[in-house]
Structures are given as structure tokens and as C-alpha cells.
Amino acid sequence: MHRYKELNVWQKAIDLAVEVYRITEKLPVEEKYGLISQMNKSAVSIPSNIAEGAGRNGKKEFDNFLGIALGSSFELDTQIIISNKLEYINDLDFQHLENELEHLQNMIVKLKKSINIY
């Protein structure tokens, strides 16, 4: 499973990370070391953990890294919600990110199930 770049879930996670970076560019500069940093870190963590897990030695390790990626997606979701409540992210961008993130989370869960390590 070393061909992580061929995984739709990894490609989708990369696209989401790019979108998050574009949106965080619009956040207030005083959030540079707060929400901006946290959101970018969480967004990058998702495809990074998918890739790292795919490069590991077996299904169990891959499943573990998919779990970490899923956790990062929930971190990002929380940060997006906070950003929207602070009116840093408008409702249109918020809803778009929420939809994309939910789709990505479903993809990760389905991939975890397909590994079927138990």
C-alpha cells in the first residue's frame, strides 16, 4: 500500500488542506499563532497521516494512522466551527468546508472498514 497518491481519500485530503490554507489567509493577522496555525496544522495532518500509514509495514499500522487522520479531521472541524462563530469564516465558506470535511471523514471511515484487520 505504498501508492498513497492513488488513494482518493488522500487526494481529497490534499484538496481540503489547500482550501483551508486559502481560507486562513483571510483570517485576522492576530490569529497567526492561534486559529490560523492550528487549522493549517490540522489540515496538513490529515493527508500526512494517510500517507505515513500507507507507507508502514502492515494493515494494523495503516489503520492506526487512519485513526489519527480522522482525529485531526475532528480537530479541524472544531476549529472551523470556532472560526465561523467568531465570524472569521463566512457562512458560505463554513458550510462548504463542513460538507467537504464530512465527506472526507466518511471516506476515512470506509477505508478503515475495508482494511478489515480484525
Tab-separated table of N, CA, C and O in Angstrom:
chain	number	residue	atom	x	y	z
A	1	MET	N	0.842	-1.196	0.000
A	1	MET	CA	0.000	0.000	0.000
A	1	MET	C	0.880	1.250	0.000
A	1	MET	O	0.628	2.187	0.718
A	2	HIS	N	1.927	1.238	-0.750
A	2	HIS	CA	2.814	2.397	-0.783
A	2	HIS	C	2.395	3.436	-1.821
A	2	HIS	O	3.025	4.464	-1.961
A	3	ARG	N	1.315	3.193	-2.520
A	3	ARG	CA	0.831	4.103	-3.563
A	3	ARG	C	-0.251	5.029	-3.010
A	3	ARG	O	-1.344	5.117	-3.543
A	4	TYR	N	0.077	5.724	-1.953
A	4	TYR	CA	-0.903	6.582	-1.286
A	4	TYR	C	-1.418	7.689	-2.193
A	4	TYR	O	-2.554	8.124	-2.062
A	5	LYS	N	-0.606	8.135	-3.154
A	5	LYS	CA	-1.034	9.211	-4.048
A	5	LYS	C	-2.192	8.793	-4.945
A	5	LYS	O	-2.883	9.645	-5.491
A	6	GLU	N	-2.401	7.498	-5.075
A	6	GLU	CA	-3.511	6.987	-5.877
A	6	GLU	C	-4.805	6.876	-5.068
A	6	GLU	O	-5.864	6.638	-5.641
A	7	LEU	N	-4.711	7.019	-3.759
A	7	LEU	CA	-5.897	6.908	-2.903
A	7	LEU	C	-6.759	8.163	-3.030
A	7	LEU	O	-6.276	9.280	-2.822
A	8	ASN	N	-8.024	7.979	-3.366
A	8	ASN	CA	-8.947	9.116	-3.461
A	8	ASN	C	-9.030	9.887	-2.156
A	8	ASN	O	-9.149	11.111	-2.159
A	9	VAL	N	-8.975	9.174	-1.044
A	9	VAL	CA	-9.075	9.828	0.258
A	9	VAL	C	-7.879	10.755	0.493
A	9	VAL	O	-8.028	11.849	1.038
A	10	TRP	N	-6.694	10.339	0.064
A	10	TRP	CA	-5.508	11.191	0.215
A	10	TRP	C	-5.634	12.418	-0.691
A	10	TRP	O	-5.351	13.538	-0.266
A	11	GLN	N	-6.071	12.219	-1.928
A	11	GLN	CA	-6.249	13.334	-2.865
A	11	GLN	C	-7.264	14.341	-2.331
A	11	GLN	O	-7.042	15.559	-2.401
A	12	LYS	N	-8.362	13.839	-1.785
A	12	LYS	CA	-9.397	14.702	-1.215
A	12	LYS	C	-8.842	15.472	-0.014
A	12	LYS	O	-9.130	16.660	0.163
A	13	ALA	N	-8.034	14.810	0.793
A	13	ALA	CA	-7.433	15.458	1.965
A	13	ALA	C	-6.453	16.556	1.550
A	13	ALA	O	-6.392	17.614	2.185
A	14	ILE	N	-5.711	16.322	0.481
A	14	ILE	CA	-4.799	17.347	-0.044
A	14	ILE	C	-5.600	18.563	-0.501
A	14	ILE	O	-5.268	19.707	-0.175
A	15	ASP	N	-6.674	18.325	-1.246
A	15	ASP	CA	-7.516	19.426	-1.728
A	15	ASP	C	-8.101	20.223	-0.567
A	15	ASP	O	-8.133	21.456	-0.612
A	16	LEU	N	-8.537	19.534	0.471
A	16	LEU	CA	-9.090	20.218	1.641
A	16	LEU	C	-8.018	21.060	2.329
A	16	LEU	O	-8.276	22.201	2.724
A	17	ALA	N	-6.816	20.522	2.465
A	17	ALA	CA	-5.727	21.271	3.104
A	17	ALA	C	-5.436	22.564	2.334
A	17	ALA	O	-5.258	23.626	2.940
A	18	VAL	N	-5.430	22.484	1.018
A	18	VAL	CA	-5.201	23.677	0.195
A	18	VAL	C	-6.323	24.696	0.415
A	18	VAL	O	-6.065	25.896	0.561
A	19	GLU	N	-7.566	24.213	0.467
A	19	GLU	CA	-8.698	25.113	0.725
A	19	GLU	C	-8.579	25.787	2.084
A	19	GLU	O	-8.848	26.981	2.218
A	20	VAL	N	-8.184	25.029	3.075
A	20	VAL	CA	-8.034	25.594	4.422
A	20	VAL	C	-6.963	26.673	4.421
A	20	VAL	O	-7.157	27.752	4.995
A	21	TYR	N	-5.847	26.425	3.770
A	21	TYR	CA	-4.797	27.445	3.688
A	21	TYR	C	-5.317	28.719	3.020
A	21	TYR	O	-5.017	29.826	3.464
A	22	ARG	N	-6.083	28.557	1.974
A	22	ARG	CA	-6.628	29.728	1.272
A	22	ARG	C	-7.600	30.505	2.159
A	22	ARG	O	-7.620	31.739	2.136
A	23	ILE	N	-8.390	29.792	2.921
A	23	ILE	CA	-9.354	30.463	3.794
A	23	ILE	C	-8.662	31.107	4.992
A	23	ILE	O	-9.013	32.214	5.389
A	24	THR	N	-7.660	30.438	5.548
A	24	THR	CA	-6.985	31.017	6.719
A	24	THR	C	-6.167	32.259	6.356
A	24	THR	O	-5.868	33.058	7.244
A	25	GLU	N	-5.834	32.417	5.082
A	25	GLU	CA	-5.150	33.651	4.658
A	25	GLU	C	-6.007	34.880	4.927
A	25	GLU	O	-5.485	35.986	5.077
A	26	LYS	N	-7.324	34.687	4.995
A	26	LYS	CA	-8.263	35.796	5.188
A	26	LYS	C	-8.543	36.087	6.667
A	26	LYS	O	-9.201	37.073	6.979
A	27	LEU	N	-8.081	35.222	7.552
A	27	LEU	CA	-8.323	35.428	8.982
A	27	LEU	C	-7.485	36.593	9.496
A	27	LEU	O	-6.448	36.932	8.911
A	28	PRO	N	-7.901	37.204	10.600
A	28	PRO	CA	-7.152	38.335	11.150
A	28	PRO	C	-5.709	37.951	11.485
A	28	PRO	O	-5.447	36.839	11.956
A	29	VAL	N	-4.804	38.858	11.249
A	29	VAL	CA	-3.383	38.607	11.461
A	29	VAL	C	-3.080	38.229	12.917
A	29	VAL	O	-2.152	37.474	13.189
A	30	GLU	N	-3.880	38.719	13.854
A	30	GLU	CA	-3.634	38.378	15.259
A	30	GLU	C	-3.907	36.901	15.555
A	30	GLU	O	-3.539	36.397	16.616
A	31	GLU	N	-4.514	36.196	14.600
A	31	GLU	CA	-4.750	34.759	14.759
A	31	GLU	C	-3.630	33.916	14.148
A	31	GLU	O	-3.734	32.695	14.082
A	32	LYS	N	-2.543	34.568	13.723
A	32	LYS	CA	-1.436	33.869	13.077
A	32	LYS	C	-0.931	32.693	13.909
A	32	LYS	O	-0.662	31.619	13.391
A	33	TYR	N	-0.787	32.884	15.216
A	33	TYR	CA	-0.271	31.832	16.092
A	33	TYR	C	-1.393	31.128	16.847
A	33	TYR	O	-1.144	30.300	17.710
A	34	GLY	N	-2.621	31.441	16.503
A	34	GLY	CA	-3.785	30.820	17.124
A	34	GLY	C	-4.502	29.943	16.121
A	34	GLY	O	-3.997	28.899	15.701
A	35	LEU	N	-5.677	30.383	15.720
A	35	LEU	CA	-6.507	29.577	14.827
A	35	LEU	C	-5.847	29.279	13.483
A	35	LEU	O	-5.957	28.159	12.974
A	36	ILE	N	-5.174	30.243	12.906
A	36	ILE	CA	-4.546	30.011	11.595
A	36	ILE	C	-3.552	28.856	11.685
A	36	ILE	O	-3.600	27.904	10.904
A	37	SER	N	-2.671	28.932	12.655
A	37	SER	CA	-1.666	27.894	12.834
A	37	SER	C	-2.303	26.538	13.127
A	37	SER	O	-1.918	25.516	12.546
A	38	GLN	N	-3.287	26.524	14.019
A	38	GLN	CA	-3.936	25.274	14.391
A	38	GLN	C	-4.715	24.659	13.224
A	38	GLN	O	-4.663	23.445	13.014
A	39	MET	N	-5.440	25.493	12.499
A	39	MET	CA	-6.219	24.978	11.369
A	39	MET	C	-5.314	24.424	10.278
A	39	MET	O	-5.582	23.353	9.724
A	40	ASN	N	-4.252	25.150	9.961
A	40	ASN	CA	-3.330	24.681	8.932
A	40	ASN	C	-2.658	23.376	9.360
A	40	ASN	O	-2.522	22.442	8.560
A	41	LYS	N	-2.271	23.311	10.627
A	41	LYS	CA	-1.620	22.105	11.142
A	41	LYS	C	-2.568	20.906	11.077
A	41	LYS	O	-2.182	19.822	10.638
A	42	SER	N	-3.795	21.095	11.510
A	42	SER	CA	-4.777	20.002	11.468
A	42	SER	C	-5.044	19.568	10.031
A	42	SER	O	-5.124	18.364	9.747
A	43	ALA	N	-5.190	20.536	9.137
A	43	ALA	CA	-5.484	20.227	7.735
A	43	ALA	C	-4.348	19.444	7.080
A	43	ALA	O	-4.588	18.494	6.332
A	44	VAL	N	-3.118	19.814	7.368
A	44	VAL	CA	-1.953	19.127	6.804
A	44	VAL	C	-1.782	17.746	7.428
A	44	VAL	O	-1.339	16.800	6.766
A	45	SER	N	-2.165	17.618	8.674
A	45	SER	CA	-2.024	16.349	9.387
A	45	SER	C	-2.871	15.233	8.768
A	45	SER	O	-2.471	14.065	8.800
A	46	ILE	N	-3.997	15.591	8.190
A	46	ILE	CA	-4.893	14.560	7.644
A	46	ILE	C	-4.223	13.798	6.496
A	46	ILE	O	-4.025	12.576	6.601
A	47	PRO	N	-3.826	14.455	5.394
A	47	PRO	CA	-3.183	13.686	4.318
A	47	PRO	C	-1.811	13.141	4.720
A	47	PRO	O	-1.395	12.081	4.241
A	48	SER	N	-1.128	13.841	5.616
A	48	SER	CA	0.194	13.375	6.050
A	48	SER	C	0.093	12.037	6.772
A	48	SER	O	0.903	11.134	6.547
A	49	ASN	N	-0.905	11.895	7.630
A	49	ASN	CA	-1.067	10.628	8.346
A	49	ASN	C	-1.569	9.515	7.444
A	49	ASN	O	-1.191	8.354	7.617
A	50	ILE	N	-2.389	9.859	6.468
A	50	ILE	CA	-2.812	8.850	5.490
A	50	ILE	C	-1.580	8.336	4.737
A	50	ILE	O	-1.393	7.128	4.582
A	51	ALA	N	-0.735	9.255	4.308
A	51	ALA	CA	0.478	8.869	3.568
A	51	ALA	C	1.425	8.058	4.449
A	51	ALA	O	1.948	7.021	4.013
A	52	GLU	N	1.638	8.515	5.677
A	52	GLU	CA	2.556	7.791	6.563
A	52	GLU	C	2.048	6.381	6.842
A	52	GLU	O	2.805	5.417	6.821
A	53	GLY	N	0.758	6.272	7.110
A	53	GLY	CA	0.189	4.950	7.362
A	53	GLY	C	0.304	4.021	6.175
A	53	GLY	O	0.581	2.827	6.317
A	54	ALA	N	0.101	4.571	4.976
A	54	ALA	CA	0.204	3.762	3.761
A	54	ALA	C	1.622	3.246	3.556
A	54	ALA	O	1.826	2.191	2.958
A	55	GLY	N	2.593	3.983	4.075
A	55	GLY	CA	3.982	3.585	3.915
A	55	GLY	C	4.493	2.671	5.006
A	55	GLY	O	5.655	2.273	4.989
A	56	ARG	N	3.656	2.341	5.944
A	56	ARG	CA	4.064	1.463	7.049
A	56	ARG	C	4.014	-0.005	6.651
A	56	ARG	O	3.646	-0.358	5.538
A	57	ASN	N	4.332	-0.856	7.609
A	57	ASN	CA	4.544	-2.277	7.324
A	57	ASN	C	3.300	-3.140	7.210
A	57	ASN	O	3.381	-4.250	6.713
A	58	GLY	N	2.177	-2.670	7.688
A	58	GLY	CA	1.027	-3.553	7.628
A	58	GLY	C	-0.291	-2.839	7.820
A	58	GLY	O	-0.343	-1.624	8.059
A	59	LYS	N	-1.354	-3.633	7.731
A	59	LYS	CA	-2.702	-3.091	7.827
A	59	LYS	C	-2.985	-2.476	9.188
A	59	LYS	O	-3.677	-1.464	9.278
A	60	LYS	N	-2.469	-3.094	10.238
A	60	LYS	CA	-2.744	-2.593	11.581
A	60	LYS	C	-2.164	-1.190	11.765
A	60	LYS	O	-2.815	-0.305	12.317
A	61	GLU	N	-0.948	-0.988	11.296
A	61	GLU	CA	-0.338	0.342	11.390
A	61	GLU	C	-1.082	1.345	10.510
A	61	GLU	O	-1.290	2.492	10.909
A	62	PHE	N	-1.473	0.926	9.322
A	62	PHE	CA	-2.219	1.802	8.427
A	62	PHE	C	-3.528	2.216	9.091
A	62	PHE	O	-3.890	3.403	9.098
A	63	ASP	N	-4.222	1.260	9.677
A	63	ASP	CA	-5.470	1.546	10.382
A	63	ASP	C	-5.238	2.562	11.503
A	63	ASP	O	-6.044	3.487	11.684
A	64	ASN	N	-4.149	2.410	12.230
A	64	ASN	CA	-3.834	3.339	13.320
A	64	ASN	C	-3.637	4.760	12.790
A	64	ASN	O	-4.165	5.718	13.355
A	65	PHE	N	-2.893	4.904	11.718
A	65	PHE	CA	-2.654	6.232	11.150
A	65	PHE	C	-3.924	6.829	10.540
A	65	PHE	O	-4.114	8.049	10.566
A	66	LEU	N	-4.794	5.982	10.006
A	66	LEU	CA	-6.087	6.484	9.535
A	66	LEU	C	-6.897	7.020	10.709
A	66	LEU	O	-7.598	8.024	10.577
A	67	GLY	N	-6.778	6.377	11.855
A	67	GLY	CA	-7.439	6.865	13.062
A	67	GLY	C	-6.904	8.221	13.492
A	67	GLY	O	-7.669	9.102	13.914
A	68	ILE	N	-5.614	8.407	13.372
A	68	ILE	CA	-5.007	9.703	13.697
A	68	ILE	C	-5.485	10.763	12.711
A	68	ILE	O	-5.823	11.895	13.111
A	69	ALA	N	-5.549	10.407	11.424
A	69	ALA	CA	-6.053	11.337	10.404
A	69	ALA	C	-7.494	11.728	10.707
A	69	ALA	O	-7.868	12.900	10.592
A	70	LEU	N	-8.292	10.758	11.115
A	70	LEU	CA	-9.682	11.032	11.456
A	70	LEU	C	-9.760	11.976	12.657
A	70	LEU	O	-10.549	12.925	12.667
A	71	GLY	N	-8.916	11.740	13.651
A	71	GLY	CA	-8.861	12.638	14.807
A	71	GLY	C	-8.498	14.056	14.408
A	71	GLY	O	-9.102	15.028	14.890
A	72	SER	N	-7.544	14.197	13.514
A	72	SER	CA	-7.157	15.524	13.026
A	72	SER	C	-8.309	16.192	12.291
A	72	SER	O	-8.490	17.412	12.367
A	73	SER	N	-9.112	15.395	11.598
A	73	SER	CA	-10.260	15.970	10.881
A	73	SER	C	-11.289	16.529	11.865
A	73	SER	O	-11.916	17.549	11.595
A	74	PHE	N	-11.441	15.877	13.003
A	74	PHE	CA	-12.373	16.377	14.015
A	74	PHE	C	-11.811	17.625	14.710
A	74	PHE	O	-12.571	18.527	15.075
A	75	GLU	N	-10.484	17.669	14.879
A	75	GLU	CA	-9.850	18.899	15.382
A	75	GLU	C	-10.142	20.057	14.430
A	75	GLU	O	-10.532	21.140	14.856
A	76	LEU	N	-9.921	19.812	13.146
A	76	LEU	CA	-10.150	20.843	12.136
A	76	LEU	C	-11.603	21.283	12.143
A	76	LEU	O	-11.894	22.485	12.055
A	77	ASP	N	-12.513	20.345	12.264
A	77	ASP	CA	-13.933	20.681	12.301
A	77	ASP	C	-14.226	21.628	13.464
A	77	ASP	O	-14.924	22.628	13.295
A	78	THR	N	-13.672	21.336	14.615
A	78	THR	CA	-13.864	22.192	15.788
A	78	THR	C	-13.329	23.594	15.530
A	78	THR	O	-13.981	24.595	15.861
A	79	GLN	N	-12.167	23.688	14.918
A	79	GLN	CA	-11.554	24.985	14.628
A	79	GLN	C	-12.348	25.769	13.593
A	79	GLN	O	-12.471	26.995	13.685
A	80	ILE	N	-12.924	25.067	12.633
A	80	ILE	CA	-13.770	25.721	11.630
A	80	ILE	C	-15.022	26.289	12.282
A	80	ILE	O	-15.442	27.412	11.985
A	81	ILE	N	-15.613	25.517	13.182
A	81	ILE	CA	-16.807	25.981	13.897
A	81	ILE	C	-16.488	27.230	14.719
A	81	ILE	O	-17.236	28.214	14.687
A	82	ILE	N	-15.379	27.209	15.438
A	82	ILE	CA	-14.978	28.371	16.239
A	82	ILE	C	-14.763	29.583	15.338
A	82	ILE	O	-15.225	30.686	15.637
A	83	SER	N	-14.082	29.372	14.222
A	83	SER	CA	-13.815	30.472	13.284
A	83	SER	C	-15.102	31.067	12.736
A	83	SER	O	-15.212	32.284	12.560
A	84	ASN	N	-16.079	30.226	12.476
A	84	ASN	CA	-17.364	30.709	11.982
A	84	ASN	C	-18.104	31.478	13.072
A	84	ASN	O	-18.667	32.543	12.820
A	85	LYS	N	-18.083	30.966	14.298
A	85	LYS	CA	-18.773	31.645	15.402
A	85	LYS	C	-18.134	33.006	15.708
A	85	LYS	O	-18.810	33.922	16.151
A	86	LEU	N	-16.840	33.116	15.457
A	86	LEU	CA	-16.149	34.396	15.633
A	86	LEU	C	-16.311	35.298	14.407
A	86	LEU	O	-15.770	36.393	14.369
A	87	GLU	N	-17.020	34.797	13.418
A	87	GLU	CA	-17.268	35.492	12.153
A	87	GLU	C	-15.992	35.761	11.359
A	87	GLU	O	-15.895	36.716	10.609
A	88	TYR	N	-15.007	34.863	11.523
A	88	TYR	CA	-13.795	34.916	10.719
A	88	TYR	C	-14.026	34.207	9.381
A	88	TYR	O	-13.378	34.527	8.389
A	89	ILE	N	-14.921	33.218	9.395
A	89	ILE	CA	-15.263	32.479	8.190
A	89	ILE	C	-16.746	32.714	7.934
A	89	ILE	O	-17.575	32.474	8.823
A	90	ASN	N	-17.070	33.166	6.728
A	90	ASN	CA	-18.483	33.425	6.416
A	90	ASN	C	-19.267	32.112	6.318
A	90	ASN	O	-18.686	31.036	6.211
A	91	ASP	N	-20.566	32.222	6.365
A	91	ASP	CA	-21.428	31.040	6.389
A	91	ASP	C	-21.298	30.177	5.139
A	91	ASP	O	-21.375	28.951	5.221
A	92	LEU	N	-21.091	30.791	3.989
A	92	LEU	CA	-20.936	30.036	2.748
A	92	LEU	C	-19.670	29.178	2.775
A	92	LEU	O	-19.709	27.983	2.473
A	93	ASP	N	-18.542	29.796	3.130
A	93	ASP	CA	-17.284	29.041	3.234
A	93	ASP	C	-17.379	27.990	4.331
A	93	ASP	O	-16.876	26.865	4.189
A	94	PHE	N	-18.026	28.350	5.438
A	94	PHE	CA	-18.202	27.416	6.546
A	94	PHE	C	-18.955	26.170	6.090
A	94	PHE	O	-18.511	25.043	6.324
A	95	GLN	N	-20.072	26.366	5.433
A	95	GLN	CA	-20.881	25.227	5.005
A	95	GLN	C	-20.132	24.368	3.995
A	95	GLN	O	-20.194	23.139	4.039
A	96	HIS	N	-19.401	25.021	3.097
A	96	HIS	CA	-18.608	24.280	2.115
A	96	HIS	C	-17.552	23.420	2.814
A	96	HIS	O	-17.413	22.225	2.504
A	97	LEU	N	-16.811	24.012	3.740
A	97	LEU	CA	-15.788	23.256	4.467
A	97	LEU	C	-16.399	22.120	5.267
A	97	LEU	O	-15.853	21.010	5.313
A	98	GLU	N	-17.528	22.392	5.903
A	98	GLU	CA	-18.202	21.348	6.684
A	98	GLU	C	-18.592	20.168	5.798
A	98	GLU	O	-18.388	19.012	6.176
A	99	ASN	N	-19.146	20.455	4.633
A	99	ASN	CA	-19.545	19.391	3.705
A	99	ASN	C	-18.340	18.588	3.217
A	99	ASN	O	-18.383	17.359	3.167
A	100	GLU	N	-17.280	19.287	2.848
A	100	GLU	CA	-16.071	18.618	2.369
A	100	GLU	C	-15.451	17.763	3.468
A	100	GLU	O	-15.003	16.640	3.223
A	101	LEU	N	-15.425	18.301	4.667
A	101	LEU	CA	-14.833	17.590	5.794
A	101	LEU	C	-15.653	16.351	6.151
A	101	LEU	O	-15.095	15.279	6.397
A	102	GLU	N	-16.966	16.477	6.137
A	102	GLU	CA	-17.818	15.322	6.431
A	102	GLU	C	-17.621	14.226	5.383
A	102	GLU	O	-17.532	13.039	5.720
A	103	HIS	N	-17.531	14.618	4.134
A	103	HIS	CA	-17.288	13.641	3.068
A	103	HIS	C	-15.942	12.948	3.276
A	103	HIS	O	-15.825	11.722	3.148
A	104	LEU	N	-14.923	13.711	3.614
A	104	LEU	CA	-13.598	13.150	3.853
A	104	LEU	C	-13.617	12.200	5.050
A	104	LEU	O	-13.021	11.114	5.003
A	105	GLN	N	-14.295	12.587	6.105
A	105	GLN	CA	-14.386	11.720	7.283
A	105	GLN	C	-15.056	10.390	6.926
A	105	GLN	O	-14.602	9.325	7.350
A	106	ASN	N	-16.110	10.454	6.135
A	106	ASN	CA	-16.779	9.228	5.697
A	106	ASN	C	-15.846	8.353	4.860
A	106	ASN	O	-15.859	7.123	4.987
A	107	MET	N	-15.038	8.982	4.030
A	107	MET	CA	-14.086	8.228	3.211
A	107	MET	C	-13.052	7.519	4.083
A	107	MET	O	-12.696	6.363	3.824
A	108	ILE	N	-12.562	8.213	5.100
A	108	ILE	CA	-11.570	7.616	6.006
A	108	ILE	C	-12.181	6.429	6.745
A	108	ILE	O	-11.562	5.358	6.843
A	109	VAL	N	-13.393	6.600	7.245
A	109	VAL	CA	-14.066	5.509	7.964
A	109	VAL	C	-14.267	4.307	7.046
A	109	VAL	O	-14.012	3.160	7.441
A	110	LYS	N	-14.689	4.545	5.815
A	110	LYS	CA	-14.894	3.440	4.872
A	110	LYS	C	-13.576	2.735	4.557
A	110	LYS	O	-13.538	1.506	4.442
A	111	LEU	N	-12.499	3.502	4.429
A	111	LEU	CA	-11.202	2.886	4.169
A	111	LEU	C	-10.772	2.044	5.369
A	111	LEU	O	-10.267	0.932	5.200
A	112	LYS	N	-10.983	2.568	6.575
A	112	LYS	CA	-10.664	1.792	7.778
A	112	LYS	C	-11.437	0.476	7.789
A	112	LYS	O	-10.869	-0.571	8.093
A	113	LYS	N	-12.705	0.525	7.450
A	113	LYS	CA	-13.529	-0.696	7.415
A	113	LYS	C	-13.048	-1.666	6.346
A	113	LYS	O	-13.087	-2.872	6.530
A	114	SER	N	-12.593	-1.133	5.227
A	114	SER	CA	-12.167	-2.005	4.122
A	114	SER	C	-10.854	-2.727	4.438
A	114	SER	O	-10.580	-3.789	3.869
A	115	ILE	N	-10.063	-2.152	5.329
A	115	ILE	CA	-8.803	-2.798	5.705
A	115	ILE	C	-9.092	-4.090	6.452
A	115	ILE	O	-8.392	-5.078	6.300
A	116	ASN	N	-10.157	-4.056	7.263
A	116	ASN	CA	-10.663	-5.251	7.940
A	116	ASN	C	-9.545	-6.038	8.638
A	116	ASN	O	-9.249	-7.179	8.280
A	117	ILE	N	-8.927	-5.409	9.624
A	117	ILE	CA	-7.808	-6.058	10.314
A	117	ILE	C	-8.238	-6.997	11.426
A	117	ILE	O	-7.437	-7.709	11.992
A	118	TYR	N	-9.504	-7.010	11.762
A	118	TYR	CA	-9.936	-7.823	12.903
A	118	TYR	C	-10.558	-9.116	12.462
A	118	TYR	O	-11.102	-9.339	11.500
